[in-house]
Amino acid sequence: MDPVLQAIADVDWDELEHAYGPAADAPAHLRALLDGDAEACVDAVGYLDAALLHQGSVYSATAPFVAIVAQLLPRPHTAMTIEDILPWDPEPRSLRVALLDYLEIFAHSCCSGISDAQLYAEAYPPGRSEEDLQRVKANRRAGLLELGPDPAKALLVEHVPTPPGLLAAIDDNEFRTAMRARDEIACRAVIPGVIEAIEPLVDDADAVVRIATLRALIELTAHPTLNAKRSALLDRLDTIAPTIPDPAERATAARVSGIHGGCPERLLADPHPGVRACAALAPAFATEQRATDELLAALERPEVIDEWFNRYLPGQDGWLRHDVIRELVGRVHDFEILLPAAIEAAWAANEHTVHNDCISFLHRAFPDPITDESELSAAQLSYLAVLAEIEPLWQTGQLDRWFSEAGLPGGRASCRRFVEQ
C-alpha cells in the first residue's frame, strides 16, 4: 500500500475531533490531496484552514492530519497551481505553497510559547484523576454524536439544545485546559517528522516554494532545542530571499527574518523601497542609521507605503505605514529628526487612523506634561500648527483627550490660538 494511504488508515479518525466535531471526514480530504483532483484539493485546503487550524487553534485531529500532509508535500502533483483556494488569497498559488503556508500556521499555533513542563502540568492537572477526565471526555463525545454528523450546524443553525454531557464539558475549565494542552503536546510530537519530510523542499526548483519551506521550517524550529537549526535556516532565508523576483515575497522574507532574529542585510539594499523598509524594521537593525534612514525615507510619502503590497505581511499590525511609524518612533528620540515624518503622517491620516498616525509622534514630541513654565521648541510648535490645520483629525476627540492629558489646550481652535500666541 502507498505509505500515505497506510498512514491515513492507521489513524482512528472516528475518535478524533476538529473545530466542528468528530473528524470522521478527515480521511476523504487527505485522499483528495493525494489523488490530486484540483477541485477536491481546493476543498481539502479549505478544510485544513477551517476545521483543523480554525482561527489558529489545534485539535486532536490536527497532529495526524498535518503529519500526513507533510509526507505527501514532496510529491510532484502538489506543484500544480490551484485557483482561488480561499477568498482572501491574493493570487493563485501552487498546492505545495498553500500547504506549506498552513504548516507555518500549524507551527505557530502549537509552539505557543508555553514551556513543555507547563504544558504537561496543564495536560495532567494535579488533584484530578485521569479516570474523571476520561469520563467527562466520553460524555462530551456522546453529546457530540447525539447532535449528528454536523454538531456545529445543529447547535448554531438549527438551535438544538446542548446535550448535558457536552454542556458539562464546556463548563469544566480544567478539563478543557487539559484537553487543549494534550492536543498541543501531540502537535509538538509530530514536528520532528514534519521537519524531516519537508526539509528537502528548501532546494526546490521554484524559488517561491523555497521561501515558503524556509518560513515553515523557521516556525517549526521555535523550540529551544532547535535553536542552532533555526539560526542556519535564517541564514539560508537571508541568502535566498534577494533572488526572488516578486517584491512582495522578498518583503515577506524580510519580515520573517526580522521577526525571528535574522539580519536581512542584502534586502536592506533592495531596489524596491518597500522591501528595504521591511528589512529596516528588523530588530537586528535597531541601532543602524542606514535602517533608520530607510524608515524616514519611507515616511516621506506615507500614503504610498500601504500601496506597496497587496497583502498583509508577517507581523503586520494594521496598515504597514503604522508599523513603520511605531518602529521609527521607538528608535529615534529626537523629535526634530522625526518632525518631517510626523507632518507627512498627519496629512495622510484621517479620523479613523489619527491614533496610529499621530499619537505616537505626540508622545515623542511631548514626553513630559506641559506647564506654565514650559518653553516649546520650534519643532513642537510646527507640529501643533500642522495638526491644527487638519480638521478631520479632531472629529473623534482623540486629539482633544491627548492634549488635555499633556497639559495643552484641547480643541482645534484652541490649539491654533495657542500656536499663534
Short mmCIF file of N, CA, C and O in Angstrom, two decimals, residues 38-121:
data_model
loop_
_atom_site.label_atom_id
_atom_site.label_comp_id
_atom_site.label_asym_id
_atom_site.label_seq_id
_atom_site.Cartn_x
_atom_site.Cartn_y
_atom_site.Cartn_z
N ALA A 38 -8.06 18.76 -8.78
CA ALA A 38 -7.92 20.17 -8.45
C ALA A 38 -9.05 20.67 -7.55
O ALA A 38 -8.82 21.33 -6.53
N GLU A 39 -10.28 20.39 -7.92
CA GLU A 39 -11.42 20.89 -7.14
C GLU A 39 -11.44 20.29 -5.74
O GLU A 39 -11.70 20.99 -4.75
N ALA A 40 -11.15 19.00 -5.65
CA ALA A 40 -11.14 18.34 -4.34
C ALA A 40 -10.00 18.87 -3.49
O ALA A 40 -10.13 18.98 -2.26
N CYS A 41 -8.88 19.24 -4.11
CA CYS A 41 -7.76 19.80 -3.37
C CYS A 41 -8.11 21.16 -2.77
O CYS A 41 -7.72 21.47 -1.64
N VAL A 42 -8.86 21.95 -3.54
CA VAL A 42 -9.32 23.23 -3.01
C VAL A 42 -10.16 23.01 -1.75
O VAL A 42 -9.99 23.69 -0.74
N ASP A 43 -11.07 22.04 -1.82
CA ASP A 43 -11.91 21.74 -0.66
C ASP A 43 -11.06 21.27 0.52
O ASP A 43 -11.32 21.62 1.68
N ALA A 44 -10.02 20.48 0.24
CA ALA A 44 -9.18 19.95 1.30
C ALA A 44 -8.38 21.05 1.98
O ALA A 44 -8.22 21.04 3.22
N VAL A 45 -7.89 22.00 1.20
CA VAL A 45 -7.16 23.12 1.80
C VAL A 45 -8.10 23.97 2.65
O VAL A 45 -7.75 24.42 3.74
N GLY A 46 -9.31 24.19 2.14
CA GLY A 46 -10.31 24.91 2.94
C GLY A 46 -10.63 24.20 4.23
O GLY A 46 -10.83 24.82 5.28
N TYR A 47 -10.69 22.87 4.16
CA TYR A 47 -10.95 22.05 5.35
C TYR A 47 -9.82 22.20 6.36
O TYR A 47 -10.05 22.33 7.57
N LEU A 48 -8.57 22.18 5.87
CA LEU A 48 -7.43 22.35 6.75
C LEU A 48 -7.50 23.70 7.45
O LEU A 48 -7.25 23.81 8.66
N ASP A 49 -7.87 24.72 6.70
CA ASP A 49 -7.97 26.06 7.27
C ASP A 49 -9.10 26.17 8.29
O ASP A 49 -8.91 26.66 9.40
N ALA A 50 -10.28 25.69 7.93
CA ALA A 50 -11.47 25.93 8.76
C ALA A 50 -11.61 24.95 9.91
O ALA A 50 -12.04 25.33 11.00
N ALA A 51 -11.28 23.69 9.67
CA ALA A 51 -11.56 22.65 10.67
C ALA A 51 -10.36 22.27 11.51
O ALA A 51 -10.46 22.10 12.72
N LEU A 52 -9.18 22.13 10.89
CA LEU A 52 -8.01 21.62 11.60
C LEU A 52 -7.18 22.72 12.25
O LEU A 52 -6.49 22.48 13.25
N LEU A 53 -7.22 23.93 11.68
CA LEU A 53 -6.45 25.06 12.23
C LEU A 53 -7.36 26.27 12.38
O LEU A 53 -6.99 27.39 12.07
N HIS A 54 -8.55 26.05 12.85
CA HIS A 54 -9.58 27.08 12.93
C HIS A 54 -9.11 28.23 13.82
O HIS A 54 -8.86 28.06 15.02
N GLN A 55 -8.95 29.41 13.20
CA GLN A 55 -8.53 30.62 13.93
C GLN A 55 -7.25 30.38 14.73
O GLN A 55 -7.09 30.91 15.83
N GLY A 56 -6.35 29.58 14.17
CA GLY A 56 -5.06 29.34 14.82
C GLY A 56 -5.09 28.36 15.96
O GLY A 56 -4.11 28.26 16.71
N SER A 57 -6.18 27.61 16.12
CA SER A 57 -6.27 26.61 17.19
C SER A 57 -5.94 25.22 16.63
O SER A 57 -6.04 24.99 15.43
N VAL A 58 -5.53 24.33 17.53
CA VAL A 58 -5.28 22.95 17.12
C VAL A 58 -6.22 22.02 17.88
O VAL A 58 -6.72 22.36 18.96
N TYR A 59 -6.44 20.84 17.31
CA TYR A 59 -7.41 19.89 17.85
C TYR A 59 -6.78 18.50 17.83
O TYR A 59 -5.66 18.31 17.32
N SER A 60 -7.50 17.53 18.35
CA SER A 60 -6.91 16.19 18.43
C SER A 60 -6.63 15.59 17.06
O SER A 60 -5.74 14.76 16.90
N ALA A 61 -7.36 16.03 16.04
CA ALA A 61 -7.13 15.51 14.69
C ALA A 61 -6.04 16.28 13.95
O ALA A 61 -5.59 15.85 12.88
N THR A 62 -5.60 17.43 14.49
CA THR A 62 -4.65 18.27 13.76
C THR A 62 -3.31 17.58 13.57
O THR A 62 -2.75 17.59 12.46
N ALA A 63 -2.76 17.01 14.63
CA ALA A 63 -1.41 16.43 14.55
C ALA A 63 -1.31 15.33 13.49
O ALA A 63 -0.43 15.41 12.61
N PRO A 64 -2.17 14.30 13.51
CA PRO A 64 -2.03 13.27 12.47
C PRO A 64 -2.32 13.80 11.07
O PRO A 64 -1.69 13.37 10.10
N PHE A 65 -3.26 14.72 10.94
CA PHE A 65 -3.58 15.27 9.62
C PHE A 65 -2.36 16.01 9.05
O PHE A 65 -1.97 15.80 7.90
N VAL A 66 -1.75 16.87 9.86
CA VAL A 66 -0.60 17.65 9.40
C VAL A 66 0.58 16.75 9.10
O VAL A 66 1.33 16.97 8.13
N ALA A 67 0.79 15.73 9.94
CA ALA A 67 1.91 14.81 9.70
C ALA A 67 1.78 14.13 8.35
O ALA A 67 2.77 13.93 7.63
N ILE A 68 0.57 13.79 7.96
CA ILE A 68 0.34 13.13 6.67
C ILE A 68 0.48 14.14 5.52
O ILE A 68 1.05 13.82 4.47
N VAL A 69 0.00 15.36 5.72
CA VAL A 69 0.18 16.41 4.71
C VAL A 69 1.67 16.60 4.41
O VAL A 69 2.08 16.73 3.25
N ALA A 70 2.49 16.60 5.45
CA ALA A 70 3.94 16.78 5.27
C ALA A 70 4.53 15.65 4.43
O ALA A 70 5.42 15.88 3.60
N GLN A 71 4.03 14.44 4.62
CA GLN A 71 4.54 13.30 3.86
C GLN A 71 4.23 13.42 2.37
O GLN A 71 5.04 13.03 1.53
N LEU A 72 3.06 13.95 2.02
CA LEU A 72 2.68 14.00 0.61
C LEU A 72 3.17 15.25 -0.11
O LEU A 72 3.13 15.33 -1.34
N LEU A 73 3.66 16.24 0.66
CA LEU A 73 4.07 17.50 0.05
C LEU A 73 5.13 17.37 -1.04
O LEU A 73 5.06 18.06 -2.07
N PRO A 74 6.14 16.52 -0.87
CA PRO A 74 7.17 16.45 -1.93
C PRO A 74 6.70 15.78 -3.22
O PRO A 74 7.45 15.79 -4.21
N ARG A 75 5.51 15.23 -3.26
CA ARG A 75 5.05 14.54 -4.47
C ARG A 75 4.82 15.53 -5.61
O ARG A 75 4.35 16.66 -5.38
N PRO A 76 5.14 15.13 -6.82
CA PRO A 76 5.12 16.07 -7.96
C PRO A 76 3.79 16.78 -8.17
O PRO A 76 3.78 17.96 -8.55
N HIS A 77 2.67 16.09 -7.93
CA HIS A 77 1.39 16.72 -8.26
C HIS A 77 1.09 17.94 -7.39
O HIS A 77 0.26 18.78 -7.76
N THR A 78 1.77 18.09 -6.24
CA THR A 78 1.50 19.25 -5.38
C THR A 78 2.06 20.54 -5.97
O THR A 78 1.79 21.62 -5.44
N ALA A 79 2.83 20.43 -7.07
CA ALA A 79 3.34 21.63 -7.73
C ALA A 79 2.27 22.29 -8.61
O ALA A 79 2.48 23.40 -9.11
N MET A 80 1.13 21.64 -8.79
CA MET A 80 0.11 22.21 -9.67
C MET A 80 -0.50 23.47 -9.06
O MET A 80 -0.60 23.61 -7.84
N THR A 81 -0.87 24.39 -9.94
CA THR A 81 -1.47 25.65 -9.49
C THR A 81 -2.95 25.44 -9.19
O THR A 81 -3.67 24.82 -9.95
N ILE A 82 -3.36 25.97 -8.06
CA ILE A 82 -4.76 25.89 -7.63
C ILE A 82 -5.34 27.30 -7.64
O ILE A 82 -4.78 28.22 -7.03
N GLU A 83 -6.43 27.49 -8.31
CA GLU A 83 -7.07 28.81 -8.38
C GLU A 83 -7.99 29.03 -7.18
O GLU A 83 -8.73 28.14 -6.79
N ASP A 84 -7.92 30.23 -6.61
CA ASP A 84 -8.90 30.65 -5.60
C ASP A 84 -9.07 29.62 -4.49
O ASP A 84 -10.17 29.14 -4.23
N ILE A 85 -7.97 29.30 -3.83
CA ILE A 85 -8.06 28.34 -2.74
C ILE A 85 -8.97 28.88 -1.63
O ILE A 85 -9.86 28.20 -1.16
N LEU A 86 -8.73 30.12 -1.24
CA LEU A 86 -9.55 30.76 -0.23
C LEU A 86 -9.85 32.18 -0.68
O LEU A 86 -9.05 32.80 -1.39
N PRO A 87 -10.98 32.75 -0.27
CA PRO A 87 -11.39 34.07 -0.78
C PRO A 87 -10.36 35.17 -0.53
O PRO A 87 -10.26 36.11 -1.30
N TRP A 88 -9.58 35.06 0.56
CA TRP A 88 -8.66 36.14 0.89
C TRP A 88 -7.26 35.91 0.32
O TRP A 88 -6.36 36.71 0.57
N ASP A 89 -7.06 34.84 -0.43
CA ASP A 89 -5.76 34.64 -1.07
C ASP A 89 -5.53 35.73 -2.12
O ASP A 89 -6.41 36.01 -2.94
N PRO A 90 -4.35 36.37 -2.13
CA PRO A 90 -4.13 37.48 -3.05
C PRO A 90 -3.98 37.06 -4.50
O PRO A 90 -4.17 37.85 -5.41
N GLU A 91 -3.63 35.81 -4.73
CA GLU A 91 -3.40 35.35 -6.10
C GLU A 91 -3.32 33.82 -6.10
O GLU A 91 -3.13 33.20 -5.05
N PRO A 92 -3.49 33.20 -7.27
CA PRO A 92 -3.34 31.74 -7.33
C PRO A 92 -1.94 31.32 -6.89
O PRO A 92 -0.97 32.06 -7.09
N ARG A 93 -1.85 30.18 -6.29
CA ARG A 93 -0.56 29.65 -5.86
C ARG A 93 -0.57 28.15 -6.04
O ARG A 93 -1.63 27.55 -6.24
N SER A 94 0.57 27.54 -5.95
CA SER A 94 0.62 26.09 -6.08
C SER A 94 0.05 25.43 -4.84
O SER A 94 0.05 26.01 -3.75
N LEU A 95 -0.44 24.22 -5.02
CA LEU A 95 -0.93 23.46 -3.87
C LEU A 95 0.19 23.29 -2.85
O LEU A 95 -0.05 23.36 -1.63
N ARG A 96 1.38 23.09 -3.33
CA ARG A 96 2.53 22.91 -2.42
C ARG A 96 2.74 24.13 -1.54
O ARG A 96 2.92 24.03 -0.33
N VAL A 97 2.70 25.31 -2.14
CA VAL A 97 2.89 26.54 -1.37
C VAL A 97 1.73 26.75 -0.39
O VAL A 97 1.94 27.15 0.76
N ALA A 98 0.52 26.47 -0.83
CA ALA A 98 -0.63 26.62 0.06
C ALA A 98 -0.48 25.74 1.29
O ALA A 98 -0.72 26.17 2.43
N LEU A 99 -0.08 24.49 1.08
CA LEU A 99 0.06 23.57 2.22
C LEU A 99 1.25 23.96 3.10
O LEU A 99 1.18 23.83 4.33
N LEU A 100 2.33 24.43 2.50
CA LEU A 100 3.46 24.91 3.30
C LEU A 100 3.04 26.11 4.15
O LEU A 100 3.46 26.23 5.31
N ASP A 101 2.22 26.99 3.58
CA ASP A 101 1.73 28.13 4.36
C ASP A 101 0.96 27.65 5.59
O ASP A 101 1.06 28.25 6.67
N TYR A 102 0.20 26.57 5.42
CA TYR A 102 -0.56 26.06 6.57
C TYR A 102 0.32 25.31 7.55
O TYR A 102 0.02 25.27 8.76
N LEU A 103 1.42 24.76 7.10
CA LEU A 103 2.38 24.18 8.05
C LEU A 103 3.00 25.28 8.90
O LEU A 103 3.29 25.07 10.09
N GLU A 104 3.21 26.44 8.31
CA GLU A 104 3.72 27.57 9.07
C GLU A 104 2.70 27.99 10.14
O GLU A 104 3.06 28.25 11.29
N ILE A 105 1.43 28.06 9.76
CA ILE A 105 0.38 28.40 10.72
C ILE A 105 0.30 27.34 11.81
O ILE A 105 0.16 27.65 13.00
N PHE A 106 0.39 26.07 11.41
CA PHE A 106 0.37 24.97 12.37
C PHE A 106 1.49 25.13 13.39
O PHE A 106 1.26 25.02 14.61
N ALA A 107 2.70 25.41 12.91
CA ALA A 107 3.84 25.54 13.82
C ALA A 107 3.63 26.69 14.79
O ALA A 107 3.89 26.58 15.99
N HIS A 108 3.14 27.81 14.27
CA HIS A 108 2.88 28.96 15.13
C HIS A 108 1.80 28.65 16.17
O HIS A 108 1.88 29.11 17.31
N SER A 109 0.83 27.83 15.79
CA SER A 109 -0.28 27.51 16.68
C SER A 109 0.13 26.58 17.82
O SER A 109 -0.40 26.68 18.93
N CYS A 110 1.04 25.65 17.54
CA CYS A 110 1.37 24.68 18.59
C CYS A 110 2.67 25.00 19.32
O CYS A 110 3.02 24.30 20.27
N CYS A 111 3.37 26.02 18.88
CA CYS A 111 4.54 26.49 19.62
C CYS A 111 4.16 27.79 20.30
O CYS A 111 4.61 28.87 19.93
N SER A 112 3.28 27.68 21.28
CA SER A 112 2.59 28.84 21.85
C SER A 112 3.45 29.68 22.78
O SER A 112 2.98 30.68 23.30
N GLY A 113 4.67 29.29 23.02
CA GLY A 113 5.49 29.99 23.99
C GLY A 113 5.41 29.38 25.38
O GLY A 113 6.18 29.72 26.27
N ILE A 114 4.46 28.48 25.57
CA ILE A 114 4.36 27.76 26.84
C ILE A 114 5.41 26.66 26.85
O ILE A 114 5.57 25.93 25.88
N SER A 115 6.14 26.55 27.94
CA SER A 115 7.19 25.53 28.03
C SER A 115 6.58 24.14 28.04
O SER A 115 5.40 23.95 28.38
N ASP A 116 7.39 23.15 27.69
CA ASP A 116 6.91 21.77 27.74
C ASP A 116 6.44 21.39 29.13
O ASP A 116 5.40 20.74 29.30
N ALA A 117 7.19 21.82 30.14
CA ALA A 117 6.84 21.47 31.52
C ALA A 117 5.48 22.06 31.91
O ALA A 117 4.65 21.37 32.52
N GLN A 118 5.27 23.31 31.56
CA GLN A 118 3.98 23.94 31.89
C GLN A 118 2.85 23.29 31.12
O GLN A 118 1.75 23.10 31.65
N LEU A 119 3.11 22.95 29.87
CA LEU A 119 2.08 22.32 29.05
C LEU A 119 1.68 20.97 29.64
O LEU A 119 0.49 20.62 29.70
N TYR A 120 2.66 20.19 30.09
CA TYR A 120 2.35 18.90 30.70
C TYR A 120 1.61 19.07 32.02
O TYR A 120 0.73 18.27 32.37
N ALA A 121 1.95 20.12 32.77
CA ALA A 121 1.24 20.38 34.04
C ALA A 121 -0.23 20.70 33.76
O ALA A 121 -1.12 20.29 34.53
#
